[in-house]
Coordinates of C-alpha atoms in Angstrom, one line a residue:
X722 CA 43.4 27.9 17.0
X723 CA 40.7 27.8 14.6
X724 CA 37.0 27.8 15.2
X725 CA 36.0 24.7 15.2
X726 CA 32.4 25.5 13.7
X727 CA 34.7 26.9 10.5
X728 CA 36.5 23.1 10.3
X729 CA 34.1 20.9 8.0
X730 CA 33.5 17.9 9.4
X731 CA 31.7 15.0 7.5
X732 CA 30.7 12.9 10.4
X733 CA 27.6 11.9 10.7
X734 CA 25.2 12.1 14.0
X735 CA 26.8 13.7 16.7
X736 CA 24.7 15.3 18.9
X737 CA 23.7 14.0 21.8
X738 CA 20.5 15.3 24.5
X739 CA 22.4 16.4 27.3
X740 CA 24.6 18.2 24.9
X741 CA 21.8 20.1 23.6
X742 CA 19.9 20.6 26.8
X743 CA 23.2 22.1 28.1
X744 CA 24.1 24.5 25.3
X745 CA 24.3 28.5 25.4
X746 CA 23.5 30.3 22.7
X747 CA 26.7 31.0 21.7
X748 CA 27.4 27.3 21.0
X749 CA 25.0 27.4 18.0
X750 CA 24.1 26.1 15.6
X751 CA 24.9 22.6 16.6
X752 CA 25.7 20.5 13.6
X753 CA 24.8 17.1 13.7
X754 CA 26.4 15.9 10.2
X755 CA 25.1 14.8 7.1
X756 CA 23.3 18.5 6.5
X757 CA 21.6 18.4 9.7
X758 CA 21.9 21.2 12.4
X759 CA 19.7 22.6 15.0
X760 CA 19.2 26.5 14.8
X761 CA 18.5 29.1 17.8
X762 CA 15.8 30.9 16.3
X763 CA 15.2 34.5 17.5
X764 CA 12.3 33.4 19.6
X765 CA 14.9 31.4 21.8
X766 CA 13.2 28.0 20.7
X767 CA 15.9 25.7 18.5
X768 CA 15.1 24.3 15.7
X769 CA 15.8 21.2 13.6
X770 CA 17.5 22.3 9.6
X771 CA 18.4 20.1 7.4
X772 CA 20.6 21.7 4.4
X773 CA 21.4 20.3 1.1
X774 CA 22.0 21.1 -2.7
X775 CA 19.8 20.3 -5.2
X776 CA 20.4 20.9 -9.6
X777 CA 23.5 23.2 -8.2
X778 CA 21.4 25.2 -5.2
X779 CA 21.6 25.6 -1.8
X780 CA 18.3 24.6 -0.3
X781 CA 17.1 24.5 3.2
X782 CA 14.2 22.3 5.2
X783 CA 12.8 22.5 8.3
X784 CA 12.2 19.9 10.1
X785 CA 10.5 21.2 13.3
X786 CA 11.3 22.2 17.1
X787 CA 13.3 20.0 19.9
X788 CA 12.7 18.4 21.8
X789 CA 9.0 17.8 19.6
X790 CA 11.5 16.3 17.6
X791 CA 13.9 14.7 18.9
X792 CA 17.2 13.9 17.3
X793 CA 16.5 10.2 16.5
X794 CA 13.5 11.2 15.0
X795 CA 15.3 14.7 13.4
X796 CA 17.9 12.0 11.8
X797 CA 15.1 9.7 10.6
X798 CA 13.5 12.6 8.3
X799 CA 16.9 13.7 6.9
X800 CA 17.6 10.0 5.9
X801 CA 14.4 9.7 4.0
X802 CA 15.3 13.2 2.3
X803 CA 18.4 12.0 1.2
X804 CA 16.8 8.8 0.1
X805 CA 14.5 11.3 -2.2
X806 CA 17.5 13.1 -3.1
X807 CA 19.3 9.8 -4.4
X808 CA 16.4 9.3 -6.3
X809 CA 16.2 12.3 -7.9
X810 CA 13.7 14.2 -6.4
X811 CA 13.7 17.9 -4.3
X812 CA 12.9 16.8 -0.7
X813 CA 11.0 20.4 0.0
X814 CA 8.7 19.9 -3.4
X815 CA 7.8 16.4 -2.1
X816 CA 6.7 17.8 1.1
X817 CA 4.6 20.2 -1.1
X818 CA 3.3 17.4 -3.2
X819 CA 2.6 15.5 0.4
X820 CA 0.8 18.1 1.9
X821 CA -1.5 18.3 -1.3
X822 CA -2.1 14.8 -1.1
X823 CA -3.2 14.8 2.5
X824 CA -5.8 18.0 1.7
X825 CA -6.7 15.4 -0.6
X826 CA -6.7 12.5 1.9
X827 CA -9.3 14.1 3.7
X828 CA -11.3 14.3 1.4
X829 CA -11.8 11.6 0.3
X830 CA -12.5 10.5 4.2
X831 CA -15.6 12.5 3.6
X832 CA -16.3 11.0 0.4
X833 CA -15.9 7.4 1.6
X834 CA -17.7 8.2 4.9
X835 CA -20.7 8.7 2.9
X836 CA -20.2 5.5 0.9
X837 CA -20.0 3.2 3.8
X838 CA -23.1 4.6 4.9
X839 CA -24.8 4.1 1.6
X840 CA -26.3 0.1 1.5
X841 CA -27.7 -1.0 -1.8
X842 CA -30.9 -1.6 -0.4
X843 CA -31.3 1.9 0.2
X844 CA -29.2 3.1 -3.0
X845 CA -32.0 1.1 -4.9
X846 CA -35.1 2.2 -2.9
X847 CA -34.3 6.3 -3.6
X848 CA -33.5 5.3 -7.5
X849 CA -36.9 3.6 -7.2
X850 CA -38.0 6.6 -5.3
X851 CA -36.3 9.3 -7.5
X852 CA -36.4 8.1 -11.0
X853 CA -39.2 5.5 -11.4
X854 CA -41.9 6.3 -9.1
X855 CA -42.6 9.9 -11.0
X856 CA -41.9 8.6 -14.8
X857 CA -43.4 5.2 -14.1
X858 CA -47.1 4.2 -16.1
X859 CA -48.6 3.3 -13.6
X860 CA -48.0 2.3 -10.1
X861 CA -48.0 -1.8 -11.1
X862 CA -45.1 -1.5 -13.3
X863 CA -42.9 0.8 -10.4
X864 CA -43.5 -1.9 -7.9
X865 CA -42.7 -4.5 -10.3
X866 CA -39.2 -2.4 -10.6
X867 CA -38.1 -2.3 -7.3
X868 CA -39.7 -5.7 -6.3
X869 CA -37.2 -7.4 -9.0
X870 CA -34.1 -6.0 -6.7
X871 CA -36.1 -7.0 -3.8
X872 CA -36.6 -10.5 -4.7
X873 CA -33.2 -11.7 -6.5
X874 CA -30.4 -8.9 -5.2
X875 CA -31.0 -7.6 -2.0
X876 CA -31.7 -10.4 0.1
X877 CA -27.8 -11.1 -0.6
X878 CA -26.3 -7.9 -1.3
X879 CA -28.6 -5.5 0.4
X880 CA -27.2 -4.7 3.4
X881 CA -23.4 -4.0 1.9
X882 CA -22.5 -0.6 1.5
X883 CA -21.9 0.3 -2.1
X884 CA -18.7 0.5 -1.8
X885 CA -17.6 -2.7 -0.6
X886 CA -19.8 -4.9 -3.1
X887 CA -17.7 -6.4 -5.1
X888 CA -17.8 -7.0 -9.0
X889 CA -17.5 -10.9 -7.9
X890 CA -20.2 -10.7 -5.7
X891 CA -22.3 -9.2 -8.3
X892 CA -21.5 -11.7 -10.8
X893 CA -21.9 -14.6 -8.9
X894 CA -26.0 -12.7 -7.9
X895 CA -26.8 -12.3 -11.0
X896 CA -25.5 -14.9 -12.9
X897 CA -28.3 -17.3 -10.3
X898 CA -30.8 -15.3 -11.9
X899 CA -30.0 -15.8 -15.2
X900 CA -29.3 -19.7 -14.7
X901 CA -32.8 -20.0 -13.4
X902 CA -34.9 -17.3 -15.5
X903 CA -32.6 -15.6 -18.4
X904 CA -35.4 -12.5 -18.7
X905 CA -35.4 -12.3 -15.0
X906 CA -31.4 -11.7 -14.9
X907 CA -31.8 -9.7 -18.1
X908 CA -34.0 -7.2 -16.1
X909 CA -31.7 -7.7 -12.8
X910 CA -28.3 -6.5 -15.0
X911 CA -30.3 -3.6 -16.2
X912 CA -31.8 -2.1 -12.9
X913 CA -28.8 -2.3 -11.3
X914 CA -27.0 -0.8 -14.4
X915 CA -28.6 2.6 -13.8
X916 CA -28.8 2.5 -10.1
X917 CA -24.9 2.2 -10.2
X918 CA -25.1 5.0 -13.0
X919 CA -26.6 7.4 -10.8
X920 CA -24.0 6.3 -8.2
X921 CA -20.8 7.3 -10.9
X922 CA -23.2 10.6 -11.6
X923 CA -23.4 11.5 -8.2
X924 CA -19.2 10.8 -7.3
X925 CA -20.5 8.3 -4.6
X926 CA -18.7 6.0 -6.8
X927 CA -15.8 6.3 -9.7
X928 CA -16.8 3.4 -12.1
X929 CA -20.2 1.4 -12.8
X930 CA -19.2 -2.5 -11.3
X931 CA -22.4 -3.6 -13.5
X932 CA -20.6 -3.3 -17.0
X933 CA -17.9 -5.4 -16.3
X934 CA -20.3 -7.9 -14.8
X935 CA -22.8 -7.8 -17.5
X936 CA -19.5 -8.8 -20.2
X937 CA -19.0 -11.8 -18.0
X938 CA -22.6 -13.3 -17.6
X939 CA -23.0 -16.6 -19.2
X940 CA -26.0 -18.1 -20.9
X941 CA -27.4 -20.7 -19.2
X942 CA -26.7 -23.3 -21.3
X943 CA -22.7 -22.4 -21.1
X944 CA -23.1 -20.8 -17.2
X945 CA -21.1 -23.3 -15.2
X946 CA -18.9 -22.3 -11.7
X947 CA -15.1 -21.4 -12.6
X948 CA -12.9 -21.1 -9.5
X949 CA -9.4 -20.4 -10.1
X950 CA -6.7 -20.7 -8.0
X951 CA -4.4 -18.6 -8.9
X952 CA -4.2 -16.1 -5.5
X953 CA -4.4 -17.4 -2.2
X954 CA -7.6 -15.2 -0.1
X955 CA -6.0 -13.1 2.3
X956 CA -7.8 -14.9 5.3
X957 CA -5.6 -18.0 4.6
X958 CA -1.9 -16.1 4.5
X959 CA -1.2 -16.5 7.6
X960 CA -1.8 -20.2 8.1
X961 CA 0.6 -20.4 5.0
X962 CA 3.0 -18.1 6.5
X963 CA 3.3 -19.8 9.5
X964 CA 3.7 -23.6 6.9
X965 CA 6.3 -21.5 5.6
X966 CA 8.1 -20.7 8.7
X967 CA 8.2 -24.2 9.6
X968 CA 10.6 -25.2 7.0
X969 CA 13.9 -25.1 6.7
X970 CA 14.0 -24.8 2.6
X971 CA 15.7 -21.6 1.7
X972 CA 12.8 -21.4 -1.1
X973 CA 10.2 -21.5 1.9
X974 CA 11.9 -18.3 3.5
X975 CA 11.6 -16.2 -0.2
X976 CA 8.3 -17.0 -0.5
X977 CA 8.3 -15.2 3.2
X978 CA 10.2 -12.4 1.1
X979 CA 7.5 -12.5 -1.3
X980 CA 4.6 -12.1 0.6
X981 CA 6.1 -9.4 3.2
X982 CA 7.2 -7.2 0.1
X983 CA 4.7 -7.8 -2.4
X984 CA 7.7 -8.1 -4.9
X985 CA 7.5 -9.9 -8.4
X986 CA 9.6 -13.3 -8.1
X987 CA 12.3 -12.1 -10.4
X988 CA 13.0 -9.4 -7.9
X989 CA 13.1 -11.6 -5.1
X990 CA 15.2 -14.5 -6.6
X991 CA 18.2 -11.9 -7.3
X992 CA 18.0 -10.1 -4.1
X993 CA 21.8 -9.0 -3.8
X994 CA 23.2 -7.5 0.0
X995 CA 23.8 -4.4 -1.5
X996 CA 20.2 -3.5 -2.7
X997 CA 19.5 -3.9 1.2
X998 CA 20.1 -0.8 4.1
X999 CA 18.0 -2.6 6.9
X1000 CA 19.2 0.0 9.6
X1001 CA 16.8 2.2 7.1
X1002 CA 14.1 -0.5 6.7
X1003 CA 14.9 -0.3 2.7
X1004 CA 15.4 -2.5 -0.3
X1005 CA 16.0 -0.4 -3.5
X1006 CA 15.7 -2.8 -6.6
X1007 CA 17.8 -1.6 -9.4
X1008 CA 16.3 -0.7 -12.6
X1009 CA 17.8 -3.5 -14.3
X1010 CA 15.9 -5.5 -12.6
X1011 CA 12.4 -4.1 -13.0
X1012 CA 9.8 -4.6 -15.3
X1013 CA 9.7 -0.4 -15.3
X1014 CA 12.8 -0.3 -16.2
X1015 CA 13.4 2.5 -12.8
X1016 CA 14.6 1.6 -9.6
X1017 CA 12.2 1.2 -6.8
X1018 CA 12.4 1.3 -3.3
X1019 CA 10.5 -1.0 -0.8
X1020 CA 9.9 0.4 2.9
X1021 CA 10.7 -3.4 4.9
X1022 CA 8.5 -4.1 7.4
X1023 CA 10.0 -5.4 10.5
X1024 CA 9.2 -9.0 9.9
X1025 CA 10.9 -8.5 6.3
X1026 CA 14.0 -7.0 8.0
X1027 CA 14.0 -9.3 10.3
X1028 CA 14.1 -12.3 7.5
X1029 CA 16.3 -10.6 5.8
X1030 CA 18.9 -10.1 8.8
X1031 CA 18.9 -14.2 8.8
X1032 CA 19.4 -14.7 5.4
X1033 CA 22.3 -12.3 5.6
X1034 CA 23.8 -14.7 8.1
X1035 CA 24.4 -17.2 5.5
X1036 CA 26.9 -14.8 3.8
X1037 CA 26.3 -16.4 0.4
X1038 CA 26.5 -13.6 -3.1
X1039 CA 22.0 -14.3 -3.0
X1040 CA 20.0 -13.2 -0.3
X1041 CA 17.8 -16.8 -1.2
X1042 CA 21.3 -18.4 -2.9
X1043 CA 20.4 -22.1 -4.6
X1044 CA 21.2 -25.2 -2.5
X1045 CA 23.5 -26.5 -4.6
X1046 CA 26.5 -24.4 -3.8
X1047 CA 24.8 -21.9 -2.3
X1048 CA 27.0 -19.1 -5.2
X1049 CA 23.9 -19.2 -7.7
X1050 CA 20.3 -17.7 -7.0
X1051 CA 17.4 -20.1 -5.7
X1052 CA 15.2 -21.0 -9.2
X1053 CA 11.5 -20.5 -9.8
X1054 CA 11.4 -24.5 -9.8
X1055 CA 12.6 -24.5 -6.6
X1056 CA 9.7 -22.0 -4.9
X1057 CA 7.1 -23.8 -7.2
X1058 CA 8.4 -27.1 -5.6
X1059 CA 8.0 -26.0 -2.3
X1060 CA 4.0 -24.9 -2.7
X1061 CA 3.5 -28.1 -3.6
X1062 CA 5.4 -30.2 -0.8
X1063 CA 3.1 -27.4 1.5
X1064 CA 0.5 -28.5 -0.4
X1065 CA -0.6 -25.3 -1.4
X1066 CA 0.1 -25.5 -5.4
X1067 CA -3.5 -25.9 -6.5
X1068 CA -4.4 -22.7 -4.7
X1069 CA -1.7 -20.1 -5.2
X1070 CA 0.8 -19.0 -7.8
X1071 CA 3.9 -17.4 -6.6
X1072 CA 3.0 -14.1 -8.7
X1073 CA -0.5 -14.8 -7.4
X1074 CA 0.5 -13.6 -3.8
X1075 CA 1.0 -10.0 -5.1
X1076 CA -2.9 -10.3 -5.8
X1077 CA -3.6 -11.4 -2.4
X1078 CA -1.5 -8.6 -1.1
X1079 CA -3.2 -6.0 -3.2
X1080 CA -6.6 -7.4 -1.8
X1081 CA -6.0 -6.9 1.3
X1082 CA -5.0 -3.4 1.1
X1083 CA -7.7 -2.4 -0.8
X1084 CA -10.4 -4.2 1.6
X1085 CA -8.5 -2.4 4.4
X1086 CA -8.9 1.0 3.2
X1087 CA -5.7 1.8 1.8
X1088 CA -5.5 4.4 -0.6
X1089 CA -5.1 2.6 -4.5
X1090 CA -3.0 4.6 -5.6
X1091 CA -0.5 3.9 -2.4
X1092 CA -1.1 0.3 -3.0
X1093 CA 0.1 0.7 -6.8
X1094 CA 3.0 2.2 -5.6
X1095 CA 3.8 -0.4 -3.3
X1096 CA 3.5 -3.1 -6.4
X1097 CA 5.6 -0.5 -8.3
X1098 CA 2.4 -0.6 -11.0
X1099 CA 3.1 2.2 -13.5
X1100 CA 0.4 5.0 -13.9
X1101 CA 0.2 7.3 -16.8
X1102 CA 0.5 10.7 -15.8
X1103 CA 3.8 11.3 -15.9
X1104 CA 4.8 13.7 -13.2
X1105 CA 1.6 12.3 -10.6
X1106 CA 4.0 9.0 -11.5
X1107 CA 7.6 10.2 -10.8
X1108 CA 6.8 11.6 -7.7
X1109 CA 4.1 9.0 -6.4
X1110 CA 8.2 7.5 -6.3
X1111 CA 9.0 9.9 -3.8
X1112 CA 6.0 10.8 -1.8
X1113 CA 3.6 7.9 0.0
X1114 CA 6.5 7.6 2.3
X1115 CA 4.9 7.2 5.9
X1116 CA 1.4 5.7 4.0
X1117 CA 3.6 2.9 2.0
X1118 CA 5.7 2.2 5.6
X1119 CA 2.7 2.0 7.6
X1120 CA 0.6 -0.3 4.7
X1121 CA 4.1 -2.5 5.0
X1122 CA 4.1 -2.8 8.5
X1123 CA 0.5 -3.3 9.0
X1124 CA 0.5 -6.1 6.2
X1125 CA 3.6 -7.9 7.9
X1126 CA 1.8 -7.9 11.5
X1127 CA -1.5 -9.3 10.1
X1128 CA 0.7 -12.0 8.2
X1129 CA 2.8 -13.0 11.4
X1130 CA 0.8 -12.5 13.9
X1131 CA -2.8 -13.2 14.9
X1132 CA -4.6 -9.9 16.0
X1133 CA -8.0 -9.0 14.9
X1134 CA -8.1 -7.8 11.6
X1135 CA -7.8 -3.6 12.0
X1136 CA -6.0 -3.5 15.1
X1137 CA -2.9 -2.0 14.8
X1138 CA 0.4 -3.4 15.9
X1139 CA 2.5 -1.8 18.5
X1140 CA 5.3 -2.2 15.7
X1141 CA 3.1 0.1 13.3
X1142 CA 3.1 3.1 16.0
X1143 CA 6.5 2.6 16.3
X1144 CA 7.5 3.0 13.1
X1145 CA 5.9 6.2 12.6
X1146 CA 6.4 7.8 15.9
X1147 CA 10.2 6.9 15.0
X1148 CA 9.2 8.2 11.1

């Protein structure tokens, strides 16, 4: 009788705890299926391999020790290796690429550390401190310097770290100034114009807010209040969420899709059942369909999978199919429809709703360029863009998973859901 080790056998996990806890080490490796096998390394302690081929070669990955991995969790990381494999990339030069990125992660804790602790108040008082006091003609003019800031900026602003001012809130500071006294605002816009310089020069900050600010400042005659609706502020989503829930309209529940993927509305309209593998958590939008022009993969959330389980129900050729036969796709008209009948049409474009996803992330500390990722944004380098594709993989799940349980549910903003841990523990 043949060995049965020597008989190939495609099937797919296999092993089971008891089975491992009881084997000799004659019985190894034990293959799991799907390239995955646990070794008996010479140190007794077994280890979890996953083996595949990649441009014609053998390659081999560890994944770690059992029972520190278990085989749920073992299976897990060989699925999202052959999810990288599908798309083209080497699962061991990702992990590379991911463990230069978290090198990288850390540092830029330290970097924003010192942000957060750096106000404006105080970024102004040590330019004032630093720069003017020692070139200044005499000691009227450097109190008149600083006193300007005092006066007009930092009763509003001054107590923000640098870091989280926005260029809004900037604009909407000084253009007050220049409204009531345009030489006043003229002097405001250039003292903090070279207090944020010094804050590029010194890599406390990557850009100077002011510029931007200073293009949109409008002479008083002109300056007038703009507010444009076109994103809904992320401390309203989840009232409209929860509007949305309440119906029954099948364009109320891809609007849910919307916000819980951060997708564009084309890309949501022609969801098909076989872009979706919820027992993965994944939704891999063709190419066809993307403004890129390259597929893209979106790590669901458990709310989206959830939704999406539902709409499956329905077993219509659309994941959001039209009402009127249910065969065709729902139409833009019909999602614009619905933010009216909710009442919400004046304050929110559809599109918009990426914004206020992208807001959110970004005032909750998530890396940018994970965020850009998860809109499937395009950057220009080349190769840092073909495998920021690949890579990000437990940072985009967890910004996912976080962003569906602040939209569903109603926990303090920065706690964690239990859902969260348990996606990455399982991850």
């Amino acid at each position: 009788m043949a060995n049965s080790k020597q008989v190939r056998d495609t099937s797919r996990n296999r092993l089971k705890d008891l089975q491992i806890r009881r084997a000799k080490p004659d019985d190894f490796p034990l293959i799991d299926g799907g390239g995955l096998r646990l070794v008996l390394k010479g140190s007794g302690s077994k280890a979890w391999v996953y083996r595949y081929r990649f441009n014609g070669k053998d390659r081999e990955a560890g994944l770690g020790i059992y029972p520190v991995i278990g085989v749920e969790q073992a299976r897990r990381m060989r699925d999202r290796m052959e999810v990288q494999r599908a798309e083209g990339f080497d699962p061991l030069q990702v992990r590379q690429q991911e463990r230069l990125q978290q090198v990288e992660v850390q540092q830029l804790a330290k970097a924003e550390a010192v942000k957060q602790a750096l106000t404006l108040a105080v970024a102004c008082r040590q330019y004032h401190e630093t720069k003017i006091v020692p070139t200044a003609k005499n000691r009227k003019h450097a109190a008149q310097w600083v006193s300007t800031l005092e006066n007009h900026v930092l009763p509003k602003l001054g107590t923000k770290s640098v870091a989280d001012i926005t260029k809004g809130e900037l604009l909407e500071v000084v253009q007050a100034v220049v409204n009531a006294t345009p030489e006043t605002g003229r002097r405001v816009i250039q003292r903090l114009m070279v207090v944020f310089d010094e804050l590029v020069f010194k890599e406390v900050l990557p850009t100077n807010p002011v510029a931007a600010v200073q293009r949109q400042v409008k002479a008083p005659s002109r300056a007038k209040i703009v507010k444009h609706f076109n994103s809904l502020p992320w401390a309203q989503v989840r009232s409209f969420y929860r509007d949305l829930e309440a119906s029954d309209a099948i364009a109320a529940k891809c609007i849910q899709w919307v916000i819980l993927t951060a997708c564009r509305t084309g890309e949501a309209l022609s969801v098909v059942p076989d872009e979706l593998d919820l027992q993965r958590g994944l939704w891999v939008v063709p190419a066809e369909k993307m403004k890129a022009k390259r597929p893209h993969t979106v790590y669901l959330s458990t709310q989206a999978i959830e939704l999406a389980t539902r709409m499956l129900a329905l077993g219509t050729p659309f994941l959001f199919p039209s009402r009127s036969g249910m065969q065709s796709s729902l139409s833009n008209a019909a999602m614009l429809k619905t933010l009216e009948r909710l009442g919400y049409r004046d304050q929110t474009t559809i599109h918009g709703l990426r914004s206020t996803f992208s807001t959110w992330a970004n005032e909750h500390n998530f890396r940018p360029d994970v965020v850009e990722v998860s809109l499937a944004h395009q950057e220009g380098d080349r190769v840092r863009k073909a495998y920021n594709h690949a890579v990000y993989v437990e940072q985009r799940l967890t910004l996912m998973q976080q962003w569906g349980d602040f939209v569903t549910t109603d926990k303090v903003d920065g706690e964690q859901a239990e859902g969260v841990h348990k996606l990455v523990k399982k991850a």
